[in-house]
Coordinates of N, CA and C in Angstrom, one line a residue:
X1346 N 77.7 -53.4 9.2 CA 76.8 -55.1 8.8 C 78.3 -56.0 7.7
X1347 N 78.4 -56.8 7.2 CA 79.0 -56.9 6.8 C 78.4 -58.1 5.3
X1348 N 78.7 -57.7 4.2 CA 78.0 -58.2 2.7 C 78.7 -59.1 2.5
X1349 N 77.9 -60.2 1.7 CA 77.9 -61.4 1.3 C 78.6 -61.4 0.2
X1350 N 80.0 -61.2 0.3 CA 80.2 -61.1 -0.9 C 81.1 -62.3 -1.6
X1351 N 80.1 -63.1 -2.2 CA 80.6 -64.3 -2.9 C 82.2 -64.7 -3.7
X1352 N 83.0 -65.4 -3.8 CA 84.3 -65.6 -3.8 C 84.3 -66.9 -4.3
X1353 N 84.9 -66.0 -5.8 CA 85.2 -67.3 -6.8 C 86.5 -68.1 -7.6
X1354 N 86.4 -69.2 -7.6 CA 87.9 -70.3 -7.7 C 87.6 -69.9 -9.8
X1355 N 89.3 -69.3 -10.0 CA 88.6 -69.3 -11.9 C 90.1 -70.6 -11.9
X1356 N 89.7 -71.3 -12.9 CA 90.4 -72.2 -13.4 C 90.9 -71.8 -14.3
X1357 N 92.3 -71.9 -14.4 CA 93.0 -71.6 -15.3 C 93.7 -72.9 -16.3
X1358 N 93.5 -72.9 -17.9 CA 94.8 -73.8 -18.0 C 96.5 -73.2 -19.0
X1359 N 96.9 -72.7 -18.5 CA 98.4 -72.6 -18.8 C 99.0 -73.3 -19.9
X1360 N 99.2 -72.7 -21.3 CA 100.1 -73.4 -22.7 C 101.2 -72.9 -22.9
X1361 N 102.3 -73.3 -22.9 CA 103.9 -72.6 -23.5 C 103.4 -73.1 -25.0
X1362 N 104.1 -72.3 -24.8 CA 104.1 -71.7 -26.6 C 105.3 -72.7 -26.9
X1363 N 105.3 -73.8 -27.3 CA 106.3 -75.0 -28.2 C 105.6 -75.4 -28.7
X1364 N 106.9 -76.5 -29.3 CA 106.0 -77.6 -30.4 C 105.7 -78.7 -29.5
X1365 N 106.9 -79.6 -28.3 CA 105.5 -80.5 -27.0 C 104.9 -79.2 -26.0
X1366 N 103.5 -80.1 -26.1 CA 102.4 -79.6 -25.0 C 102.8 -79.7 -23.8
X1367 N 103.2 -78.9 -23.3 CA 103.5 -78.6 -21.8 C 102.7 -77.5 -21.5
X1368 N 101.8 -78.3 -20.2 CA 100.9 -77.0 -19.5 C 100.4 -77.3 -18.4
X1369 N 99.7 -76.6 -17.1 CA 99.2 -76.6 -17.1 C 98.4 -76.0 -16.0
X1370 N 97.2 -76.4 -15.8 CA 96.3 -75.9 -15.1 C 96.1 -75.5 -13.6
X1371 N 95.6 -74.7 -13.2 CA 95.9 -74.3 -11.8 C 94.5 -73.9 -11.8
X1372 N 94.2 -73.5 -10.5 CA 93.1 -72.7 -9.8 C 93.2 -71.7 -8.6
X1373 N 92.4 -70.5 -8.4 CA 93.0 -69.4 -7.6 C 91.8 -68.5 -7.7
X1374 N 91.3 -67.6 -6.3 CA 90.9 -67.6 -6.1 C 90.0 -66.0 -7.2
X1375 N 89.4 -65.8 -8.0 CA 89.0 -64.0 -8.7 C 89.4 -63.6 -7.9
X1376 N 89.1 -62.9 -6.4 CA 89.9 -61.7 -6.5 C 91.2 -61.6 -6.0
X1377 N 91.8 -63.0 -6.2 CA 93.6 -62.6 -5.7 C 94.2 -61.1 -6.7
X1378 N 95.3 -61.4 -7.2 CA 95.4 -60.3 -8.0 C 96.1 -61.0 -9.6
X1379 N 96.5 -60.2 -10.9 CA 97.6 -60.7 -11.3 C 98.8 -60.6 -11.2
X1380 N 99.8 -60.5 -10.0 CA 100.4 -60.6 -9.2 C 100.1 -62.0 -8.7
X1381 N 99.3 -61.8 -8.3 CA 99.2 -64.1 -7.4 C 99.3 -64.8 -8.8
X1382 N 98.5 -64.2 -10.1 CA 99.0 -65.5 -11.2 C 99.8 -65.5 -11.1
X1383 N 100.8 -64.8 -11.6 CA 101.9 -64.8 -12.3 C 102.8 -65.5 -11.1
X1384 N 102.4 -65.6 -9.8 CA 103.3 -66.0 -8.7 C 103.6 -67.7 -8.5
X1385 N 101.7 -67.4 -9.7 CA 101.7 -68.9 -9.4 C 101.6 -70.4 -10.3
X1386 N 101.4 -68.8 -11.3 CA 102.5 -69.6 -12.7 C 103.9 -69.9 -12.5
X1387 N 104.0 -69.1 -12.4 CA 106.1 -69.2 -12.1 C 106.0 -70.3 -11.1
X1388 N 105.8 -70.8 -10.4 CA 105.8 -72.1 -9.3 C 105.4 -72.5 -9.5
X1389 N 104.3 -73.1 -10.4 CA 103.4 -74.3 -11.0 C 104.4 -75.2 -12.3
X1390 N 105.6 -73.5 -12.5 CA 106.3 -74.4 -13.8 C 107.8 -74.3 -13.6
X1391 N 107.6 -74.4 -12.0 CA 109.1 -74.3 -11.3 C 110.0 -73.3 -11.9
X1392 N 109.8 -72.1 -12.5 CA 110.6 -71.1 -12.2 C 111.2 -70.3 -10.8
X1393 N 112.5 -69.8 -11.0 CA 113.2 -69.9 -9.5 C 112.6 -68.2 -9.4
X1394 N 111.7 -67.3 -9.8 CA 111.1 -65.8 -9.5 C 111.7 -65.2 -9.7
X1395 N 113.1 -65.2 -10.0 CA 113.7 -63.7 -10.1 C 113.8 -63.2 -11.4
X1396 N 112.8 -63.5 -12.4 CA 112.9 -62.9 -13.5 C 111.4 -61.7 -13.1
X1397 N 111.1 -61.0 -14.1 CA 110.0 -60.2 -13.9 C 109.3 -60.9 -15.6
X1398 N 107.9 -60.3 -15.5 CA 107.2 -60.5 -16.4 C 105.9 -59.7 -16.7
X1399 N 105.2 -60.1 -17.9 CA 103.9 -59.2 -18.4 C 102.8 -59.8 -18.4
X1400 N 101.6 -59.6 -18.4 CA 100.4 -60.5 -18.9 C 100.3 -59.2 -20.3
X1401 N 99.6 -60.2 -20.9 CA 99.0 -59.5 -22.0 C 97.8 -59.5 -22.3
X1402 N 97.0 -58.6 -22.5 CA 95.3 -58.4 -21.7 C 94.8 -58.9 -23.7
X1403 N 94.3 -60.2 -24.3 CA 93.7 -60.5 -26.0 C 92.6 -60.8 -25.7
X1404 N 92.2 -60.4 -27.5 CA 91.0 -61.2 -28.1 C 91.2 -62.6 -28.1
X1405 N 89.8 -62.8 -28.6 CA 89.7 -64.3 -29.0 C 90.4 -65.1 -29.6
X1406 N 91.3 -64.0 -30.8 CA 92.6 -64.7 -31.6 C 93.7 -64.5 -31.2
X1407 N 94.1 -64.1 -30.2 CA 94.9 -64.2 -29.1 C 95.8 -63.1 -29.4
X1408 N 95.4 -62.3 -30.2 CA 96.0 -60.7 -30.5 C 95.9 -60.2 -29.4
X1409 N 97.5 -59.6 -29.2 CA 97.7 -58.6 -27.7 C 96.9 -57.9 -27.9
X1410 N 96.6 -56.8 -27.0 CA 96.4 -55.5 -26.6 C 97.2 -54.7 -25.7
X1411 N 96.4 -54.4 -24.1 CA 97.5 -53.7 -23.8 C 97.9 -54.6 -22.1
X1412 N 99.4 -54.0 -22.1 CA 99.9 -54.8 -22.2 C 100.2 -54.3 -19.8
X1413 N 100.3 -55.3 -19.1 CA 100.6 -55.6 -17.1 C 101.2 -56.4 -17.2
X1414 N 102.9 -54.4 -16.3 CA 104.2 -55.2 -16.3 C 103.9 -55.4 -15.0
X1415 N 104.8 -56.3 -13.7 CA 105.2 -56.5 -12.5 C 105.4 -55.5 -11.8
X1416 N 106.1 -54.5 -12.6 CA 106.7 -53.9 -12.4 C 106.5 -52.7 -12.6
X1417 N 106.3 -50.3 -12.3 CA 106.9 -49.0 -12.4 C 107.9 -49.3 -13.6
X1418 N 107.5 -49.4 -14.9 CA 109.0 -49.3 -16.1 C 108.3 -48.1 -15.8
X1419 N 107.9 -47.1 -16.3 CA 107.7 -45.2 -16.5 C 108.3 -44.8 -15.7
X1420 N 109.1 -43.4 -16.7 CA 109.9 -42.5 -15.9 C 109.3 -42.1 -14.4
X1421 N 107.9 -41.5 -14.4 CA 107.0 -41.6 -13.6 C 107.0 -42.5 -12.3
X1422 N 107.4 -42.4 -10.6 CA 107.0 -43.2 -10.4 C 105.3 -43.6 -10.2
X1423 N 104.3 -44.6 -10.7 CA 103.3 -44.6 -10.3 C 102.7 -44.5 -11.8
X1424 N 103.1 -44.0 -12.8 CA 103.0 -43.6 -14.2 C 101.8 -45.2 -15.0
X1425 N 102.0 -46.5 -15.1 CA 102.0 -47.6 -14.9 C 101.6 -47.7 -14.2
X1426 N 100.5 -49.0 -13.7 CA 100.0 -50.0 -12.7 C 100.4 -51.1 -13.2
X1427 N 100.3 -52.1 -12.4 CA 101.7 -53.0 -12.5 C 100.1 -54.5 -11.9
X1428 N 100.5 -55.4 -12.0 CA 99.8 -56.8 -11.3 C 99.4 -56.6 -10.1
X1429 N 100.1 -55.5 -9.7 CA 98.9 -55.0 -8.4 C 98.8 -54.5 -7.5
X1430 N 97.8 -53.7 -9.2 CA 96.5 -53.3 -8.8 C 95.8 -53.5 -9.7
X1431 N 95.3 -55.3 -9.8 CA 94.0 -55.5 -10.9 C 93.8 -56.7 -10.3
X1432 N 92.7 -56.7 -9.9 CA 92.1 -58.3 -9.0 C 92.2 -59.5 -10.8
X1433 N 92.3 -60.0 -10.5 CA 91.7 -61.1 -11.2 C 90.2 -60.5 -12.0
X1434 N 89.2 -60.8 -11.1 CA 87.9 -60.4 -11.5 C 87.4 -59.2 -12.6
X1435 N 88.5 -58.4 -12.1 CA 87.9 -56.9 -13.5 C 88.7 -57.3 -14.8
X1436 N 89.7 -57.9 -14.7 CA 89.8 -58.1 -15.6 C 89.4 -58.7 -16.8
X1437 N 89.0 -60.4 -15.5 CA 88.3 -61.7 -16.7 C 87.5 -62.6 -16.3
X1438 N 86.7 -62.2 -17.4 CA 85.3 -63.0 -17.0 C 84.1 -64.4 -17.9
X1439 N 83.6 -64.4 -18.0 CA 82.6 -65.2 -18.8 C 83.3 -64.1 -20.1
X1440 N 83.3 -63.7 -20.4 CA 82.8 -62.9 -22.3 C 85.0 -62.5 -22.3
X1441 N 85.1 -62.4 -21.3 CA 86.8 -62.4 -21.9 C 87.7 -63.6 -21.1
X1442 N 88.6 -64.2 -21.6 CA 88.8 -65.6 -21.0 C 90.2 -65.2 -21.5
X1443 N 91.0 -64.8 -22.8 CA 92.1 -64.8 -23.2 C 93.0 -63.8 -22.2
X1444 N 93.6 -64.3 -21.9 CA 95.9 -63.3 -21.1 C 96.9 -64.2 -22.4
X1445 N 97.4 -63.3 -22.5 CA 99.3 -64.1 -22.7 C 100.0 -63.7 -21.5
X1446 N 100.9 -64.7 -20.8 CA 102.2 -64.3 -19.6 C 103.1 -63.9 -20.5
X1447 N 104.1 -63.1 -20.3 CA 105.6 -64.0 -20.3 C 106.2 -63.4 -19.6
X1448 N 107.1 -64.3 -19.0 CA 107.7 -65.2 -18.1 C 109.5 -64.4 -18.6
X1449 N 110.6 -63.9 -18.4 CA 111.8 -63.5 -18.1 C 111.5 -62.5 -19.9
X1450 N 111.6 -61.2 -19.8 CA 111.3 -60.3 -21.2 C 112.7 -61.0 -22.0
X1451 N 113.9 -61.2 -21.7 CA 114.4 -61.4 -22.3 C 115.0 -62.3 -22.9
X1452 N 114.8 -63.7 -22.3 CA 114.2 -65.0 -23.2 C 112.5 -65.9 -23.3
X1453 N 112.0 -63.9 -23.2 CA 111.2 -64.9 -23.7 C 110.2 -66.1 -23.6
X1454 N 109.7 -66.2 -22.0 CA 109.0 -68.2 -22.0 C 107.6 -67.7 -22.4
X1455 N 107.0 -67.8 -23.2 CA 105.4 -67.1 -23.3 C 104.0 -68.2 -23.2
X1456 N 103.8 -67.9 -22.9 CA 102.4 -69.3 -22.5 C 100.4 -67.9 -22.5
X1457 N 100.4 -69.8 -23.2 CA 98.6 -68.8 -23.3 C 97.9 -68.8 -22.1
X1458 N 97.5 -68.3 -21.2 CA 96.9 -68.4 -20.2 C 95.2 -68.3 -21.2
X1459 N 94.1 -69.3 -20.2 CA 93.0 -68.8 -21.1 C 91.7 -69.8 -19.5
X1460 N 91.3 -68.1 -19.7 CA 90.0 -68.8 -17.5 C 89.4 -70.3 -18.4
X1461 N 89.7 -71.2 -18.2 CA 88.6 -72.5 -17.9 C 87.0 -72.7 -17.9
X1462 N 87.2 -71.9 -16.4 CA 85.5 -72.5 -15.7 C 85.8 -71.3 -14.3
X1463 N 84.9 -71.1 -14.1 CA 84.7 -70.3 -12.7 C 83.6 -71.0 -11.8
X1464 N 83.7 -71.1 -10.7 CA 83.3 -71.7 -9.8 C 82.6 -71.0 -9.0
X1465 N 81.8 -71.3 -7.7 CA 82.0 -71.0 -6.9 C 82.6 -71.6 -5.7
X1466 N 83.2 -70.7 -4.1 CA 84.7 -71.2 -3.5 C 84.3 -72.8 -3.1
X1467 N 82.6 -72.2 -2.5 CA 81.3 -73.5 -2.0 C 81.6 -74.6 -3.2
X1468 N 81.6 -74.3 -4.6 CA 81.3 -75.9 -5.0 C 82.5 -76.7 -4.9
X1469 N 84.2 -75.5 -5.2 CA 84.8 -76.1 -6.1 C 85.8 -76.8 -4.8
X1470 N 85.7 -78.2 -5.2 CA 87.1 -78.8 -3.9 C 88.3 -79.1 -4.0
X1471 N 88.8 -77.2 -4.5 CA 89.6 -76.5 -4.0 C 90.1 -75.9 -2.7
X1472 N 90.2 -76.3 -1.9 CA 90.7 -75.8 -0.1 C 91.4 -74.4 -0.7
X1473 N 92.8 -75.0 -0.8 CA 94.1 -74.4 0.0 C 94.5 -73.8 -2.1
X1474 N 93.9 -72.5 -1.4 CA 93.5 -71.9 -3.3 C 95.2 -70.8 -3.4
X1475 N 95.9 -70.6 -3.9 CA 95.8 -71.5 -5.8 C 96.6 -72.1 -5.5
X1476 N 95.7 -73.6 -6.1 CA 96.4 -74.6 -6.1 C 97.4 -75.3 -7.6
X1477 N 97.8 -76.1 -8.3 CA 98.0 -77.0 -9.1 C 97.4 -78.0 -9.6
X1478 N 96.7 -77.8 -10.2 CA 95.3 -79.4 -10.5 C 96.0 -80.7 -11.5
X1479 N 96.9 -80.2 -12.2 CA 97.0 -80.7 -13.3 C 98.2 -80.0 -13.8
X1480 N 99.3 -81.7 -13.9 CA 100.6 -81.0 -14.5 C 100.6 -81.9 -16.1
X1481 N 100.7 -81.2 -17.0 CA 101.7 -82.1 -18.7 C 102.2 -81.5 -19.4
X1482 N 103.3 -82.7 -19.4 CA 104.3 -82.7 -20.4 C 106.0 -81.4 -19.5
X1483 N 106.8 -81.6 -19.7 CA 108.3 -81.1 -19.4 C 108.7 -80.3 -19.6
X1484 N 108.8 -78.4 -18.5 CA 109.5 -77.2 -19.5 C 111.2 -77.6 -20.2
X1485 N 110.7 -76.7 -21.2 CA 111.9 -77.0 -21.6 C 113.5 -76.8 -20.7
X1486 N 114.9 -76.7 -22.0 CA 115.8 -76.6 -20.6 C 115.7 -74.6 -20.9
X1487 N 115.5 -74.1 -21.9 CA 115.8 -73.0 -22.6 C 114.4 -72.9 -23.4
X1488 N 114.1 -71.7 -23.1 CA 112.7 -71.0 -23.9 C 112.5 -71.8 -24.7
X1489 N 111.9 -71.8 -25.6 CA 111.6 -72.0 -27.3 C 111.6 -70.8 -27.9
X1490 N 112.4 -70.4 -28.9 CA 112.9 -69.6 -30.2 C 112.0 -69.3 -31.1
X1491 N 111.6 -68.6 -30.7 CA 110.4 -68.1 -31.6 C 110.9 -67.1 -32.9
X1492 N 110.4 -67.3 -33.8 CA 111.2 -66.8 -35.7 C 109.7 -65.8 -35.7
X1493 N 110.7 -64.1 -35.1 CA 110.2 -63.5 -35.9 C 110.6 -62.9 -37.9
X1494 N 111.3 -64.0 -38.0 CA 111.2 -63.2 -40.1 C 110.7 -64.6 -40.8
X1495 N 108.9 -64.3 -40.4 CA 108.4 -64.9 -41.0 C 108.6 -63.9 -42.3
X1496 N 108.3 -65.0 -43.4 CA 108.5 -64.4 -44.9 C 107.1 -63.4 -45.1
X1497 N 107.7 -61.6 -45.3 CA 106.6 -60.0 -45.2 C 107.0 -59.9 -46.4
X1498 N 105.6 -59.7 -47.3 CA 106.1 -59.1 -48.9 C 106.2 -58.1 -48.1
X1499 N 106.2 -56.3 -49.4 CA 106.7 -55.1 -49.3 C 105.2 -54.9 -48.8
X1500 N 104.2 -55.2 -50.1 CA 103.0 -55.1 -49.8 C 102.5 -55.3 -48.5
X1501 N 102.7 -56.9 -47.8 CA 102.1 -56.4 -45.8 C 103.2 -55.0 -45.3
X1502 N 104.2 -54.5 -45.3 CA 104.5 -53.8 -44.4 C 103.6 -53.0 -45.0
X1503 N 103.4 -51.7 -46.6 CA 102.8 -51.0 -46.8 C 101.9 -51.3 -47.1
X1504 N 101.5 -51.7 -47.2 CA 99.8 -51.6 -46.9 C 100.2 -51.2 -49.3
X1505 N 98.9 -50.1 -48.6 CA 98.2 -49.2 -49.5 C 99.0 -48.3 -49.9
X1506 N 100.3 -47.7 -49.2 CA 101.5 -46.8 -49.0 C 101.6 -46.7 -50.3
X1507 N 101.3 -45.1 -50.9 CA 102.2 -45.0 -52.7 C 102.7 -43.3 -52.8
X1508 N 104.3 -44.1 -52.4 CA 105.0 -42.1 -52.6 C 105.3 -41.8 -53.8
X1509 N 104.4 -42.8 -54.9 CA 104.7 -41.8 -56.6 C 105.7 -42.5 -56.6
X1510 N 107.0 -42.8 -56.6 CA 108.2 -43.1 -56.7 C 108.5 -44.7 -57.3
X1511 N 109.1 -44.7 -57.9 CA 109.7 -46.4 -59.1 C 111.0 -47.1 -58.5
X1512 N 111.8 -47.9 -58.3 CA 112.4 -47.7 -58.7 C 113.1 -47.1 -60.4
X1513 N 112.2 -46.8 -61.1 CA 113.5 -45.8 -62.6 C 114.0 -44.3 -61.5
X1514 N 112.8 -44.0 -61.0 CA 113.7 -42.9 -59.8 C 114.5 -42.6 -59.5
X1515 N 114.8 -43.8 -59.2 CA 116.5 -43.9 -57.7 C 117.6 -44.8 -58.9
X1516 N 117.1 -44.6 -60.1 CA 118.3 -44.6 -60.6 C 119.5 -43.8 -61.0
X1517 N 119.2 -42.1 -60.8 CA 120.6 -41.4 -60.7 C 121.1 -41.6 -59.7
X1518 N 121.0 -42.6 -59.1 CA 121.9 -43.1 -57.3 C 123.1 -43.7 -58.6
X1519 N 123.3 -44.8 -59.5 CA 123.4 -46.0 -59.8 C 124.6 -45.3 -60.9
X1520 N 126.6 -46.1 -60.5 CA 127.5 -45.1 -60.2 C 128.0 -44.0 -60.0
X1521 N 126.8 -43.4 -58.7 CA 127.0 -42.5 -58.0 C 128.7 -42.5 -57.4
X1522 N 129.6 -41.5 -57.7 CA 130.7 -41.3 -56.8 C 131.1 -40.1 -55.9
X1523 N 129.4 -40.3 -54.7 CA 130.1 -39.5 -53.8 C 129.9 -38.6 -54.1
X1524 N 130.6 -37.7 -53.5 CA 131.9 -36.4 -53.1 C 132.2 -36.3 -54.2
X1525 N 133.0 -36.6 -54.7 CA 134.3 -37.4 -55.8 C 134.3 -36.3 -56.7
X1526 N 133.0 -35.8 -56.4 CA 133.7 -34.9 -58.3 C 133.0 -33.0 -57.5
X1527 N 133.1 -33.2 -56.5 CA 133.7 -32.0 -55.6 C 135.2 -32.4 -55.2
X1528 N 136.2 -32.6 -55.8 CA 137.6 -33.1 -55.1 C 137.8 -32.4 -53.5
X1529 N 136.6 -33.6 -52.8 CA 136.2 -33.4 -51.6 C 137.0 -34.8 -50.9
X1530 N 137.7 -34.6 -50.7 CA 138.9 -36.0 -49.5 C 138.7 -35.9 -48.4
X1531 N 138.0 -36.8 -47.5 CA 137.7 -37.5 -46.7 C 138.1 -37.0 -45.4
X1532 N 140.4 -37.5 -45.7 CA 140.8 -37.5 -44.4 C 141.3 -35.7 -45.0
X1533 N 140.9 -34.8 -45.5 CA 141.6 -33.2 -45.3 C 139.8 -32.3 -44.4
X1534 N 140.2 -32.5 -43.9 CA 138.7 -31.3 -43.8 C 138.9 -30.0 -42.4

């Protein structure tokens, strides 16, 4: 007996994290894998596909959660699940629509990927899937540089951590001559 499984079409908007608007709208079957989505994205943006990539599940504020890589980089083969292990409909649905995609981790092409629509395959105009639906903007020659040096205060880093030391506790090191007071000579050991 054949089951009556209904294939759905997922329509994604993929936006490059850059100052200029560079985006692609793509359609893909919900039963395709994250690896299929990876390949669709790199084709839509014109990459050669010679580099790896990762998806990050995200919350509604684009905060990264679990990473899913193209290749298993664990010490033990099969230790980590890869993109080919996950169907899109296992991870993305009406209440979970956002993922982050990084292509080429050495230069970090970063894309915001959002599930914009879910249609039944019967209702969809796209018969050949995956498909590029819309393209806007030109991919820059180089990946946009990320500024990871945002000014952060000590309070942001350490929060409520209190080690019971203050600057006066470290005054004993001012003017320290190292081991010279012990007649230690670096060249004679």
